[in-house]
Each structure stands twice: as C-alpha cells, then as structure tokens.
Tab-separated table of C-alpha atoms in Angstrom:
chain	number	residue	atom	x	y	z
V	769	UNK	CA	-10.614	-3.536	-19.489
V	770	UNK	CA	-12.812	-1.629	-17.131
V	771	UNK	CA	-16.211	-0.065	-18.747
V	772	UNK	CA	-15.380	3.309	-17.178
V	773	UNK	CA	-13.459	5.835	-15.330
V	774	UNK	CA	-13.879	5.769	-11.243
V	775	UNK	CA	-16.533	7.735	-9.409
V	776	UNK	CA	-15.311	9.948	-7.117
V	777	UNK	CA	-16.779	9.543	-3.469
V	778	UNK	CA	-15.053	12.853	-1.767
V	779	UNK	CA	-12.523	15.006	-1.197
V	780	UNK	CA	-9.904	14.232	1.129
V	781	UNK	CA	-8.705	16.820	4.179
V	782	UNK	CA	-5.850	18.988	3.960
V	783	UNK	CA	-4.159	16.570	6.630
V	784	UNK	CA	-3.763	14.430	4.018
V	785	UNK	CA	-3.171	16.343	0.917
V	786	UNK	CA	-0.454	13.357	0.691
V	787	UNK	CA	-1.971	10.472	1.427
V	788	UNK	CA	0.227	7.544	1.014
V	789	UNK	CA	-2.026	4.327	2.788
V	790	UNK	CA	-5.774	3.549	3.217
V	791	UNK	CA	-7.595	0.539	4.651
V	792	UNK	CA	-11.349	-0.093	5.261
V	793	UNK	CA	-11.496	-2.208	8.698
V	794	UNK	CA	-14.767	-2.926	10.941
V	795	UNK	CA	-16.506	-0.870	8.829
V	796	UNK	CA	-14.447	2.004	9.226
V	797	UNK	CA	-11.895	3.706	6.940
V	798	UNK	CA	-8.912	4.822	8.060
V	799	UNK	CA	-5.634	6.635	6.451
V	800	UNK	CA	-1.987	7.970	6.672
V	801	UNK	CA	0.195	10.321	4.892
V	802	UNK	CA	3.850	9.827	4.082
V	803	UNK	CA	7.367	11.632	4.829
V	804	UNK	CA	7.360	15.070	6.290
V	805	UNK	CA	3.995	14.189	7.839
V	806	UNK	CA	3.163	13.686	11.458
V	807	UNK	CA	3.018	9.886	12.741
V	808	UNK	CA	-0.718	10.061	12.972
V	809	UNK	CA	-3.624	7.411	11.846
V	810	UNK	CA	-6.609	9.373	10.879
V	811	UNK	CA	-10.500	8.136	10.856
V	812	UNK	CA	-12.784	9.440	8.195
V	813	UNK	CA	-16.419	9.401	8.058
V	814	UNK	CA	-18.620	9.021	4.831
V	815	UNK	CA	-17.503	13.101	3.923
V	816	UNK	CA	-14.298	12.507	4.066
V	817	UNK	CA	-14.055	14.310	7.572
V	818	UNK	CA	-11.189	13.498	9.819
V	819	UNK	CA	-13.431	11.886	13.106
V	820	UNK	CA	-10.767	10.468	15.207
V	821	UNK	CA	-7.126	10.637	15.326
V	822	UNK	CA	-4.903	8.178	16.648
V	823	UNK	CA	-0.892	9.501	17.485
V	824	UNK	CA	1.459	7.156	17.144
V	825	UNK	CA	4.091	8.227	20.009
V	826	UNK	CA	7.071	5.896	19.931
V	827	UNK	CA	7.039	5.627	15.981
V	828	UNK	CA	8.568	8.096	14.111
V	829	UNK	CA	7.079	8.863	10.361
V	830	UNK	CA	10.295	8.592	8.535
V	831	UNK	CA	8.527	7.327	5.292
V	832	UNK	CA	4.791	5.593	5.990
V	833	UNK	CA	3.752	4.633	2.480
V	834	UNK	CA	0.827	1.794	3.425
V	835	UNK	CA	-1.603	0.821	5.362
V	836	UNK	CA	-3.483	-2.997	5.978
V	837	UNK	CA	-5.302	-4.933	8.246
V	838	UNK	CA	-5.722	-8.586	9.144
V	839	UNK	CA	-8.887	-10.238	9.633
V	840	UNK	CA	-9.273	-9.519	13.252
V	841	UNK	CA	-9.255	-5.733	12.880
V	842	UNK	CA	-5.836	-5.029	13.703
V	843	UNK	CA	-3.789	-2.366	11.593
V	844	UNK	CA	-0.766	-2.064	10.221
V	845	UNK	CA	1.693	1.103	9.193
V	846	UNK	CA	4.029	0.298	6.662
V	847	UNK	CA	7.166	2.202	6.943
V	848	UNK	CA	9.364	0.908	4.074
V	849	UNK	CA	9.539	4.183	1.684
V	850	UNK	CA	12.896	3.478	0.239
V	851	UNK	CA	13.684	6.236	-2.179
V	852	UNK	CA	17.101	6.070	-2.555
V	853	UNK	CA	17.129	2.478	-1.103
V	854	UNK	CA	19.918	3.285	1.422
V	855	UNK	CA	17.426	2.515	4.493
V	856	UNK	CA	18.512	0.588	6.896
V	857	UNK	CA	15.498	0.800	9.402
V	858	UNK	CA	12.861	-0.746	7.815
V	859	UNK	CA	10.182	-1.208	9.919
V	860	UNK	CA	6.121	-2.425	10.434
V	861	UNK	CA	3.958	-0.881	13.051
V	862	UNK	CA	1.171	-2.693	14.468
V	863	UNK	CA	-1.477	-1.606	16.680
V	864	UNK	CA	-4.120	-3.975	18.006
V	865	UNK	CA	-7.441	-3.220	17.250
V	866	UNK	CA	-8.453	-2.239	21.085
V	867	UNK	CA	-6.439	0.634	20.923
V	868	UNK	CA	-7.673	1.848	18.153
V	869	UNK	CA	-10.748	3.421	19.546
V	870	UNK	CA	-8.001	5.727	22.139
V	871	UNK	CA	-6.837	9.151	21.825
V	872	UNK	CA	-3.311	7.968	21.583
V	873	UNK	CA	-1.528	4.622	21.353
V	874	UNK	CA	1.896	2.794	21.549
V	875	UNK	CA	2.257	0.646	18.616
V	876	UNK	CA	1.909	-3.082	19.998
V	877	UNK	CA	4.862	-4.442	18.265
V	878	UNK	CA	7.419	-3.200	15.717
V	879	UNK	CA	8.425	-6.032	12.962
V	880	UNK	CA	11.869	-5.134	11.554
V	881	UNK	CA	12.897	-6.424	8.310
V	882	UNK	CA	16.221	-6.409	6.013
V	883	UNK	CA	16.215	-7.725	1.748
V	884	UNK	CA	18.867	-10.816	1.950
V	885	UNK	CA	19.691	-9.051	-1.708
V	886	UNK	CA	20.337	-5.999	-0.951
V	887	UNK	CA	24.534	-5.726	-0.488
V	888	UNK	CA	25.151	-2.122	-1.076
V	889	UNK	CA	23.187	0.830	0.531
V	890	UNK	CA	22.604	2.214	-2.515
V	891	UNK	CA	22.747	-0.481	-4.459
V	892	UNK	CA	23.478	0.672	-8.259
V	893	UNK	CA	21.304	2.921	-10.267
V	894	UNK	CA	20.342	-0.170	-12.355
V	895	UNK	CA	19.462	-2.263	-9.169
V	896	UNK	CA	17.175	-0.328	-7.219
V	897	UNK	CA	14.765	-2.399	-6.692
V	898	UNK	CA	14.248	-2.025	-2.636
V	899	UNK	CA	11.117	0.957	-2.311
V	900	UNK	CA	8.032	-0.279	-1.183
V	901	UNK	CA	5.046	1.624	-0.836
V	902	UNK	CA	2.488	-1.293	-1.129
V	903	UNK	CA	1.637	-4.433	1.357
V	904	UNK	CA	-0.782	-6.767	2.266
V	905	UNK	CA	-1.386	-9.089	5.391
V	906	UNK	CA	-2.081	-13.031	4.636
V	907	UNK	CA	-2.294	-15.333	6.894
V	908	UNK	CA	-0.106	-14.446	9.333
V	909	UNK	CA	2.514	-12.815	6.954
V	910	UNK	CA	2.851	-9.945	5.356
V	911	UNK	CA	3.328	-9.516	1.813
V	912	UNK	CA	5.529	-6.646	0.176
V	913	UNK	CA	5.700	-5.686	-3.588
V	914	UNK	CA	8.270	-3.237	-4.563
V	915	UNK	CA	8.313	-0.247	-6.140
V	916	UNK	CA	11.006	-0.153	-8.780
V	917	UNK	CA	12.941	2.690	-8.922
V	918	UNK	CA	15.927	1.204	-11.374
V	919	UNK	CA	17.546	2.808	-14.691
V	920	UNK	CA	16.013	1.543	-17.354
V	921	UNK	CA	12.526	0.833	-15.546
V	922	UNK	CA	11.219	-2.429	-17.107
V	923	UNK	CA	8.093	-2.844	-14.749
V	924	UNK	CA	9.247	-5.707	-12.443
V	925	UNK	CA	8.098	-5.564	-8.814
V	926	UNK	CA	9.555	-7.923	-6.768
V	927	UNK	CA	7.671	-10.020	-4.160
V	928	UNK	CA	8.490	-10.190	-0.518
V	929	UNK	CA	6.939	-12.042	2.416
V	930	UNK	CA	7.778	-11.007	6.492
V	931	UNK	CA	6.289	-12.804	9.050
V	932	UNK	CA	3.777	-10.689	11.150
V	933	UNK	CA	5.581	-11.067	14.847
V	934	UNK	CA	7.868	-8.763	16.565
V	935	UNK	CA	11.540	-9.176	15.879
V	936	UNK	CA	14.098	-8.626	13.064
V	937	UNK	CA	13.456	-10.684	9.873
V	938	UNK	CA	15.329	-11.611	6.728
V	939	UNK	CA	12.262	-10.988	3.928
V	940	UNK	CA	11.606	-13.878	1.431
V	941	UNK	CA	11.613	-13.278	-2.065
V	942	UNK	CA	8.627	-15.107	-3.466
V	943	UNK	CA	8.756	-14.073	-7.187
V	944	UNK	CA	8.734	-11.088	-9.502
V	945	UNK	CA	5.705	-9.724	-11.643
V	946	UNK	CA	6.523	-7.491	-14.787
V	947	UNK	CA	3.825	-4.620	-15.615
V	948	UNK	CA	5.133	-2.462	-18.536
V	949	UNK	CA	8.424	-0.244	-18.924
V	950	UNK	CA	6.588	3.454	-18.873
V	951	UNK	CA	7.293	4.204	-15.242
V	952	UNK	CA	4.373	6.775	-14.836
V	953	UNK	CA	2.366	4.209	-15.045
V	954	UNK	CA	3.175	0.919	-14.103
V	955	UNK	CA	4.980	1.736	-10.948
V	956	UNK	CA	3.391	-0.228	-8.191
V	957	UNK	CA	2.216	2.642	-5.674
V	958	UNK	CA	-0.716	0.631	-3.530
V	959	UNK	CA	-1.774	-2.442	-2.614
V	960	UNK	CA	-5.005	-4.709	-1.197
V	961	UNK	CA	-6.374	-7.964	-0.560
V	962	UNK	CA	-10.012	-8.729	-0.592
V	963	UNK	CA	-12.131	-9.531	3.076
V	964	UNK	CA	-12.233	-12.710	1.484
V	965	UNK	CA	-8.660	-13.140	1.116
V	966	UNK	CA	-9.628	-14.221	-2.742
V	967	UNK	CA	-8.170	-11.319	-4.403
V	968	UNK	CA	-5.375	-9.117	-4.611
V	969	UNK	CA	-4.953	-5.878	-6.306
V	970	UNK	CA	-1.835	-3.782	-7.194
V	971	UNK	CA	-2.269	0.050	-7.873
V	972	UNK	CA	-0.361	2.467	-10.235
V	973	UNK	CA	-1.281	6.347	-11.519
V	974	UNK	CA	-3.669	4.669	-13.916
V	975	UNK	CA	-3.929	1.133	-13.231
V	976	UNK	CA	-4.804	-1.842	-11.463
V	977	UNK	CA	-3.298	-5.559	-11.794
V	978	UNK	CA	-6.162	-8.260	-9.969
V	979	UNK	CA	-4.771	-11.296	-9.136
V	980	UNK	CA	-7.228	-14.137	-8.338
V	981	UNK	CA	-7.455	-18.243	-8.230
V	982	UNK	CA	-3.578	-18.488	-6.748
V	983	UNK	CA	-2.718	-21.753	-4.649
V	984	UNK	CA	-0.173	-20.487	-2.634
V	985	UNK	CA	1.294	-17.278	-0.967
V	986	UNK	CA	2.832	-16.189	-4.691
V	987	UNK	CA	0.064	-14.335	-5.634
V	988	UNK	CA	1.838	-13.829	-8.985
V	989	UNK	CA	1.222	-17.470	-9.999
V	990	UNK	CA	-2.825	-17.298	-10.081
V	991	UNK	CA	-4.888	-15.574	-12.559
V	992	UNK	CA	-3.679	-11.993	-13.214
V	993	UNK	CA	-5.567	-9.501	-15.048
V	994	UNK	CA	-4.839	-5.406	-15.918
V	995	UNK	CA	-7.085	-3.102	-15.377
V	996	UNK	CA	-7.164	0.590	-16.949
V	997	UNK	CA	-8.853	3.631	-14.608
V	998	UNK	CA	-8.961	5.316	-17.286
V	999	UNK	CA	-8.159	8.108	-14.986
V	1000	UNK	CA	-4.524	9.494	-14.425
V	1001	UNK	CA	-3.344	10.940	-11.413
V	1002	UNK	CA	-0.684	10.676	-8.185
V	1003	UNK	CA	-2.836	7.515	-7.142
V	1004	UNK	CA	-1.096	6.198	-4.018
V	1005	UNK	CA	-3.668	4.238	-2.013
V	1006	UNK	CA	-6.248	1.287	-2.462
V	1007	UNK	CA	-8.536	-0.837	0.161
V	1008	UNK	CA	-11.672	-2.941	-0.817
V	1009	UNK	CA	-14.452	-1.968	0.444
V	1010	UNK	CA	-16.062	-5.401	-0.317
V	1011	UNK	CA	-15.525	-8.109	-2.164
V	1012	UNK	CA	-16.048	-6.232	-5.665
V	1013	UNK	CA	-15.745	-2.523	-4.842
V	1014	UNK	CA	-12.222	-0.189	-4.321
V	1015	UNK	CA	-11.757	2.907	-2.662
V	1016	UNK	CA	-8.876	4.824	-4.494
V	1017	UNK	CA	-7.128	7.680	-2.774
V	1018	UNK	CA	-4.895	10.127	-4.558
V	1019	UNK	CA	-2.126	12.989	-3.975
V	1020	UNK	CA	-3.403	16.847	-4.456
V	1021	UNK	CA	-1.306	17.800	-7.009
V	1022	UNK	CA	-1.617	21.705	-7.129
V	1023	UNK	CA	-5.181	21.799	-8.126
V	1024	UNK	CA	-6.161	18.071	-9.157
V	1025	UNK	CA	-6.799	14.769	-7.271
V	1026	UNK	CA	-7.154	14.991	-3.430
V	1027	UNK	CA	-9.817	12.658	-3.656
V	1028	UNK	CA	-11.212	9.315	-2.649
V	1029	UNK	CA	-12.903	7.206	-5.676
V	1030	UNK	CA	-14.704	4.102	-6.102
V	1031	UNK	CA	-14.026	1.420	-8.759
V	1032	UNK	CA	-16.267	-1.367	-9.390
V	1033	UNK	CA	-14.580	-4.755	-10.274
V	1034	UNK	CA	-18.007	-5.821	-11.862
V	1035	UNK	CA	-17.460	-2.724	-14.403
V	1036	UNK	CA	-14.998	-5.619	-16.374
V	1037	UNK	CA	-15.698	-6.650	-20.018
C-alpha cells in the first residue's frame, strides 16, 4: 500500500478540463483530451501552461483516450474509446518525433485494428468488453488493456497486442487481469510503461496495479502489485516521469480535480 495520498504538481488548462492521455517524452510533457474535443496535442511547461500546440489535420478526434511514446521520441494518439463498443474504426495515430516541434502535422502513419472476438457491434450487455482508454508501446508493439464496460462488472481487463506499422491488424489477445468488481474503482482508465521498459502501471479513479519482473510481452504474468492513491477522483491519465515517479492527470469535475499529481513508487510499504 502506498504511505500517502499524491502531491499535486498543478492545475491543468481549461483546454483540457477533459484530459483523457498524457506522456512525458524528451523531457517534455505532452497531453490530449477526449470526444467532443479538437484533434490537438498540447505541450505543457512546468505550470501547467499550454506552450506549443500541435493540430492534427487528417485525424479526426472521434474518441482519443491515450497517449504513449516509444523509445525514440515518437508519439502516439490512441483513438479506441469504445463506449458502446459498436466502433468499427479503430484507429492509432503516430507522429514522428521531427514533427513534433511544427505548428501543424500530418500524422505519419495510421495503424488500424479490429478484436478477432468481437462478432456483434454491440456485442451483449454482458460482453462488453471492447473500450480502451489505456496503451502502451513495447518493443515494436503496442499493448492495449480494456476498459470493461459489461453487466455485472467483475474487474477483468483484457490484454491486446497490435503491431506498431501502418496497415489493418487483427489484435492478439494475450491474457486477462482481474482487479475487483466495484466499477468506480477498478475500471482501467490509464496506462504506462517505465523509460526502462521494467515496469508497467495500470490506472483507475483510485488506484494503480504495477506490474514488474515479467518474461514476456504478457505483462500480467510477472509480479503484480495494487496500489491505493488514497485519493478519489475522474483519474484518466498516467506517464512516468522516471523510473520511480508518476504524473497523474485528472477530469475537472464541476469544482474538483483538473490537476496534474505526482506519486512516488518509493512511497510503498
């Protein structure tokens, strides 16, 4: 369990009042907002002050719900919000790392994807298990963990892997993880993966799952560990800042959250 609640580094600008991805690259930290938002990337500076915006013009925001990077500095806009889980457009964005420094910029490549078990668009009410609002980027792949939106919410997310090159892909189901069956939180809302590619984390309102020591691309087979904020709120974004230390973003929520916070790993019993 963690020693204490997270400390809260700044408040976040209007722009992104709903803040759905977050990623600390090159020593900068960028962020998006979801549906109903425009399909911008926005830089912010140590205040939380939007210093650079980057419009993405031939990608349309129908849902962006994460943000990630690979080691070389290129980023990553997850577009796989999934509600209703009737989408049929799933898609990745990525934009090289040269163009990020540009007023505006073409996403480099778009990697489609489909779920081999997805049959029905819905699928039943018991069975929705196709949301995503949290991704990483491993070795050449990226990895997806869904956000379960079924009746009679048990906590599984479901893991999928895409490879990172344009195209249309059939996702691979790695294997499934199983948090706890209050929805508000265990719902998997963010993900991130270390610089060092040792760690993973999984975000919820009021938790995080670190998974560490795995062999192989199913992150759920290492060491897992949960992880209370002790802090409750429309959480929706995480990125490491280094190897130990999280940047948290949530939702503004009438007149709570809006805000960026930091959470020590070393704060662990």
């Amino acid at each position: 369990m963690s020693k204490e609640e997270p400390e809260t580094l700044f408040k976040l600008p209007k722009k992104l009042k709903e803040i759905s991805g977050m990623e600390y690259s090159s020593k900068l930290l960028w962020a998006i907002a979801d549906s109903g938002n425009e399909n911008e990337l926005y830089q912010l500076n140590a205040k939380g002050e939007i210093t650079h915006t980057l419009k993405i013009t031939d990608a349309q925001n129908i849902d962006w719900e994460d943000l990630a990077a690979d080691p070389k500095g290129n980023l990553y806009i997850g577009d796989f919000g999934n509600n209703d889980n009737k989408r049929t457009d799933l898609a990745i964005y990525a934009i090289s790392k040269d163009s990020l420094s540009k007023n505006e910029s073409r996403s480099v490549a778009k990697i489609r994807f489909s779920y081999p078990q997805q049959k029905e668009f819905p699928p039943k009410k018991t069975e929705l298990w196709y949301d995503v609002e949290a991704f990483v980027v491993y070795k050449d792949h990226f990895y997806l963990f869904t956000k379960n939106r079924s009746k009679k919410f048990d906590g599984t997310t479901l893991l999928y892997r895409v490879p990172n090159r344009p195209g249309t892909h059939a996702a691979t189901l790695l294997g499934s993880y199983k948090t706890h069956a209050d929805y508000n939180n265990n719902a998997i809302t963010g993900a991130a993966i270390s610089p060092d590619q040792s760690k993973i984390v999984l975000l919820s309102h009021s938790k995080i799952w670190l998974f560490e020591a795995f062999t192989s691309d199913n992150f759920f087979q290492g060491k897992d560990t949960e992880l209370s904020l002790k802090h409750y709120s429309q959480k929706e974004a995480v990125t490491f800042k280094d190897n130990s230390t999280l940047w948290i973003a949530d939702e503004k929520v009438k007149k709570s959250g809006g805000n960026v916070y930091q959470f020590s790993l070393k704060n662990l019993n």
